[in-house]
Amino acid sequence: MAEVAAAQSTEALKVTSIKSLAESPALNSVPSAYGFTINPNDEADPNDPEFAIPIVDMSLLTSGSPDQRSKIIHDLVKICQEWGFFIAINHGVPESLMKAMIEACHGFFSLPDEEKNEFKSGNDVLEMFKYGTSYNLALDKFLLWRDFFKVRVHPEFYSLYKPACFSEVSMEFSKRAREVALEITRAISESLGLGPNYIHNAMNMDRGIQMLAANYYPPCPQPEHAIGIPHHTDHGLVTLLIQNEMKGLQVEHNGKWLTVDGPPNGFFVNLADQMQILTNGKYKSVMHRATVNNKATRISIAIPHGPSVDTIVAPAPELLEKEGQAPKYLAMNYKEYIQLQQSAKNYMKSAFDHIRV
């Protein structure tokens, strides 16, 4: 019944984009199709030391002394086990380039709906590019307070052809973000005692999937009754994220939701499902979500990095032997895992339930 109600409400609203709806002068409450309740009791106190977000200084990995590098790698063990999330600073990507990428995405979302609709496509998450609203209008039980686009930037680089500046900025930003992600992957690999190139080689990251996914969350008249993106984990190995000056990303830690804040030139880094599978559950794919606000538009850009689509991902045999463990997850082709995660039967559920041994 919920699906029918959402479909009817969607049709009544003639939803083309949340931007258009949010800019409607008549909007003073959240339409029922977007109804979602956030429990404020589930939110963490950001001043509680228990919720102090780990920070990783990337310059100590790339150009620090051997002792500094080994300390960061040692710290990553606890971070990846307990949080699955950290903020990367001093990573070498110019803040000016990060801001230019956000501006280019803002330029796209500011285009007229008919121009943005040129980029609409099917529901294959690995398509060259895709523009839409909510999540998947064919599946959504309630609508999400966001518009989005996704572009595949590796192993082949694709780009939106509007606005004019987008291609040049996204190519440079994607390349630089990839360098950071690969450095993080090397450090995580080393922290597992597997050698720096183990994950890169085992996951065929030379032809691994990298996406550039931008989200547009306009002001919402009742932010406590809507959601940008509900709780989920990412399907790849590691995701980098940047945002404009508005907060909204929340990560789950110790049973509470923490609103993430950080320096404007930092990357938010979260581990994803294939990393949890590869490490046999030692490292954590973090649950996260995007909330909305009633003050100003938030734009976030996620850069997920994954294995190649044909990689069979399973717990690393070398790690199982080292830790004396049996595998907790079944082996699965990465593309099939993505399709499983995106399917109707896993709507707002964990795909891990289907591959646990």
XYZ file of C-alpha atoms in Angstrom:
357
model
C 0.000 0.000 0.000
C 2.859 2.368 0.855
C 4.250 1.963 -2.676
C 0.872 2.824 -4.194
C 0.446 5.861 -1.945
C 3.911 7.123 -2.819
C 3.293 6.560 -6.528
C -0.019 8.443 -6.372
C 1.529 11.312 -4.414
C 4.434 11.442 -6.849
C 2.095 11.653 -9.786
C 0.038 14.346 -8.095
C 3.173 16.401 -7.503
C 4.445 15.776 -11.055
C 7.914 15.604 -9.522
C 10.596 16.607 -11.989
C 13.125 17.831 -9.444
C 13.179 18.635 -5.756
C 14.764 21.964 -6.699
C 11.601 22.985 -8.574
C 9.387 21.849 -5.708
C 11.478 23.617 -3.044
C 11.374 26.853 -5.044
C 7.567 26.784 -5.296
C 6.155 29.852 -3.475
C 3.229 27.767 -2.164
C 5.466 25.262 -0.343
C 5.249 25.671 3.442
C 5.241 22.035 4.595
C 6.640 18.702 3.456
C 4.283 16.912 1.007
C 3.155 13.525 2.362
C 5.066 11.632 -0.344
C 8.295 12.897 1.239
C 7.295 12.059 4.807
C 10.145 10.673 6.939
C 10.583 11.107 10.693
C 13.972 11.556 12.319
C 14.201 10.687 15.999
C 16.255 13.427 17.716
C 17.021 11.028 20.592
C 19.137 8.966 18.181
C 21.545 11.849 17.541
C 24.987 11.993 19.146
C 26.350 14.883 21.169
C 29.211 16.228 19.013
C 30.940 17.539 22.165
C 31.144 14.057 23.695
C 34.774 12.786 23.349
C 33.350 9.371 22.388
C 32.209 10.979 19.128
C 35.431 12.820 18.245
C 35.870 11.975 14.551
C 39.296 10.501 13.687
C 41.539 12.690 11.511
C 44.242 11.237 9.256
C 47.067 13.519 8.106
C 47.806 12.225 4.609
C 51.081 14.129 4.375
C 52.525 11.797 7.036
C 51.672 8.836 4.790
C 53.145 10.313 1.636
C 56.100 12.372 2.875
C 56.510 11.734 6.612
C 59.317 9.813 8.273
C 59.073 5.988 8.420
C 58.049 6.283 12.096
C 55.298 8.808 11.280
C 53.968 6.631 8.477
C 53.949 3.509 10.630
C 52.088 5.362 13.406
C 49.332 6.432 10.960
C 49.053 2.858 9.670
C 48.850 1.594 13.248
C 46.121 4.175 14.038
C 44.170 3.113 10.938
C 43.583 -0.353 12.417
C 41.487 1.064 15.266
C 39.817 3.685 13.035
C 38.751 1.099 10.444
C 37.557 -1.367 13.091
C 35.644 1.047 15.307
C 34.514 3.786 12.920
C 34.960 2.842 9.263
C 35.130 6.618 8.798
C 37.662 9.443 9.112
C 38.569 12.892 7.791
C 41.624 13.077 5.516
C 43.610 16.327 5.693
C 46.780 17.540 3.918
C 45.922 15.242 1.016
C 47.401 17.377 -1.754
C 44.192 18.245 -3.636
C 43.991 22.053 -3.839
C 41.049 23.593 -2.009
C 40.492 25.777 -5.092
C 39.907 22.626 -7.193
C 37.476 21.214 -4.615
C 35.531 24.489 -4.632
C 35.567 24.599 -8.442
C 34.083 21.068 -8.513
C 31.275 22.095 -6.157
C 30.624 25.211 -8.265
C 30.513 23.137 -11.473
C 27.946 20.805 -9.865
C 25.927 23.809 -8.689
C 26.024 25.047 -12.278
C 24.538 21.774 -13.498
C 21.733 21.739 -10.925
C 20.924 25.360 -11.830
C 20.202 24.416 -15.463
C 16.532 24.355 -16.554
C 14.837 20.989 -15.903
C 14.532 20.221 -19.613
C 18.308 20.523 -20.054
C 19.060 18.355 -17.022
C 16.565 15.789 -18.298
C 18.839 15.202 -21.298
C 20.945 13.149 -18.864
C 18.136 10.922 -17.592
C 18.667 7.208 -18.177
C 17.690 3.798 -16.807
C 18.352 2.409 -13.345
C 21.742 0.775 -13.990
C 24.032 2.293 -11.370
C 27.059 1.761 -13.654
C 25.748 3.761 -16.616
C 27.982 6.475 -18.102
C 25.847 9.168 -16.505
C 22.500 9.460 -14.843
C 20.390 12.350 -13.538
C 17.319 12.055 -11.368
C 15.442 12.941 -8.216
C 14.818 10.924 -5.031
C 16.454 7.458 -5.426
C 14.499 5.204 -7.761
C 10.960 6.404 -8.415
C 9.937 2.840 -9.332
C 10.948 1.554 -5.869
C 10.680 4.505 -3.486
C 8.245 4.028 -0.611
C 8.796 7.681 0.264
C 10.574 10.332 -1.782
C 13.980 11.752 -0.927
C 14.620 15.472 -0.592
C 17.376 15.498 -3.179
C 18.260 15.701 -6.845
C 21.381 13.898 -8.022
C 23.590 12.988 -10.920
C 26.200 10.261 -11.276
C 29.000 10.080 -13.828
C 31.411 7.184 -14.361
C 34.964 8.571 -14.426
C 37.093 5.373 -14.318
C 38.244 3.104 -15.950
C 36.878 5.224 -18.824
C 36.331 8.928 -18.168
C 32.883 10.289 -19.007
C 31.544 13.750 -18.330
C 28.407 15.835 -18.494
C 28.590 18.179 -21.484
C 26.787 20.937 -19.570
C 27.753 23.354 -18.083
C 30.731 24.179 -20.307
C 33.327 24.139 -17.507
C 32.248 20.759 -16.135
C 34.387 18.373 -18.174
C 37.742 20.035 -17.531
C 37.136 20.494 -13.784
C 35.710 16.998 -13.245
C 38.598 15.325 -15.096
C 41.247 17.016 -12.939
C 39.275 16.579 -9.713
C 38.533 12.896 -10.418
C 42.201 12.204 -11.170
C 43.409 13.925 -7.990
C 40.729 12.297 -5.817
C 41.740 8.906 -7.210
C 45.337 9.482 -6.130
C 44.113 10.130 -2.575
C 41.851 7.047 -2.598
C 44.666 4.795 -3.838
C 47.026 6.138 -1.160
C 44.374 5.411 1.482
C 43.862 1.917 0.043
C 47.604 1.234 0.220
C 47.707 2.330 3.866
C 44.657 0.208 4.757
C 46.216 -2.763 2.975
C 49.416 -2.289 4.972
C 47.440 -1.942 8.224
C 46.073 -5.445 7.603
C 49.614 -6.836 7.323
C 49.039 -7.694 3.664
C 51.547 -5.341 2.035
C 50.699 -1.982 0.446
C 49.631 -3.275 -2.997
C 47.556 -6.279 -1.925
C 44.107 -4.643 -2.115
C 44.957 -2.778 -5.331
C 46.029 -5.993 -7.047
C 43.389 -8.345 -5.604
C 40.581 -5.916 -6.456
C 41.936 -5.072 -9.933
C 41.831 -1.385 -9.065
C 43.802 -0.458 -12.181
C 40.457 -0.926 -13.956
C 38.305 -0.334 -10.890
C 35.039 1.569 -10.983
C 35.113 5.205 -9.863
C 32.010 7.376 -9.929
C 31.440 11.059 -9.330
C 28.050 11.452 -7.653
C 26.650 14.876 -6.760
C 23.642 15.502 -4.533
C 21.577 18.683 -4.309
C 19.569 19.199 -1.109
C 17.558 22.456 -1.228
C 16.157 24.065 1.948
C 13.251 22.080 3.396
C 10.401 23.763 5.336
C 10.269 20.889 7.857
C 13.697 19.213 7.901
C 12.709 16.878 10.736
C 10.019 15.387 8.457
C 12.135 14.645 5.376
C 15.412 12.935 4.516
C 18.071 13.585 1.874
C 19.275 9.966 1.732
C 18.186 7.377 4.323
C 20.594 5.064 6.155
C 22.741 2.947 3.861
C 26.243 1.621 3.274
C 28.192 2.097 0.030
C 28.827 -0.903 -2.230
C 32.477 -0.266 -3.179
C 35.775 -0.259 -1.268
C 36.194 3.337 -0.131
C 34.260 6.572 -0.752
C 35.579 10.132 -0.561
C 33.129 12.998 -0.026
C 33.251 16.792 -0.080
C 30.472 19.315 0.515
C 29.768 23.034 0.426
C 29.570 24.971 3.707
C 26.319 23.245 4.800
C 26.421 20.200 7.070
C 24.133 17.189 6.654
C 26.193 13.986 6.483
C 25.573 11.759 9.503
C 27.481 8.587 10.344
C 26.367 5.896 12.753
C 28.745 5.319 15.662
C 28.016 3.327 18.802
C 24.286 3.301 18.057
C 23.981 7.084 17.577
C 23.882 9.359 14.537
C 26.673 11.937 14.469
C 26.523 15.007 12.224
C 29.937 15.281 10.625
C 31.790 18.567 10.603
C 35.287 19.141 9.330
C 37.687 21.555 7.639
C 36.536 22.891 4.245
C 39.536 21.342 2.503
C 39.153 17.876 4.068
C 37.834 14.701 2.485
C 35.306 12.683 4.456
C 36.340 9.046 3.939
C 34.105 6.057 4.562
C 34.842 2.382 4.122
C 32.331 0.448 2.038
C 30.937 -3.066 1.657
C 33.682 -4.691 -0.432
C 36.245 -3.602 2.170
C 34.195 -5.272 4.923
C 33.920 -8.447 2.835
C 37.615 -8.474 1.861
C 38.658 -8.045 5.517
C 36.153 -10.707 6.676
C 34.356 -8.163 8.840
C 37.518 -6.901 10.581
C 37.021 -3.462 9.031
C 33.619 -1.822 8.993
C 31.465 -0.514 6.148
C 29.929 2.460 7.932
C 26.190 3.186 7.923
C 25.501 6.795 6.991
C 22.707 9.102 5.816
C 22.081 12.666 4.625
C 19.790 15.005 6.552
C 18.348 18.278 5.258
C 18.006 21.796 6.687
C 15.687 24.814 6.360
C 18.406 27.443 5.876
C 20.347 26.903 2.643
C 21.091 24.437 -0.142
C 23.618 21.720 0.615
C 25.658 20.193 -2.206
C 27.735 17.093 -1.588
C 29.980 15.206 -4.004
C 30.766 11.558 -3.311
C 33.566 9.783 -5.165
C 33.116 6.030 -4.639
C 36.000 3.726 -5.611
C 35.460 0.027 -6.146
C 36.979 -3.091 -7.708
C 36.637 -3.794 -11.419
C 33.107 -4.959 -12.279
C 34.275 -8.523 -13.005
C 36.258 -8.979 -9.764
C 35.108 -11.822 -7.519
C 35.261 -10.379 -4.005
C 35.731 -12.724 -1.036
C 37.510 -12.592 2.328
C 41.267 -12.458 1.672
C 42.703 -15.998 2.108
C 45.977 -14.595 3.474
C 44.051 -12.697 6.155
C 41.915 -15.723 7.076
C 45.073 -17.790 7.527
C 46.804 -15.063 9.531
C 43.800 -14.533 11.834
C 42.861 -18.228 11.988
C 39.301 -17.546 10.835
C 36.711 -19.139 8.592
C 35.161 -16.888 5.896
C 32.071 -14.964 7.075
C 30.964 -13.979 3.569
C 30.363 -15.805 0.296
C 32.400 -14.847 -2.749
C 30.480 -12.693 -5.227
C 31.115 -10.869 -8.478
C 31.197 -7.103 -7.775
C 28.681 -6.191 -10.463
C 26.263 -8.835 -9.149
C 26.703 -7.434 -5.637
C 25.786 -3.939 -6.876
C 22.684 -5.329 -8.603
C 21.745 -7.183 -5.416
C 22.164 -4.066 -3.292
C 20.087 -1.939 -5.701
C 17.275 -4.485 -6.063
C 13.736 -4.053 -4.690
C 14.197 -6.838 -2.132
C 17.050 -4.908 -0.526
C 15.295 -1.535 -0.423
C 16.694 0.123 2.743
C 18.158 -3.223 3.860
C 21.685 -4.595 4.041
C 22.874 -6.770 1.173
C 25.223 -8.485 3.657
C 22.274 -10.608 4.830
C 22.368 -12.442 1.467
C 26.066 -13.282 1.448
C 26.794 -14.167 5.076
C 28.046 -17.738 5.451
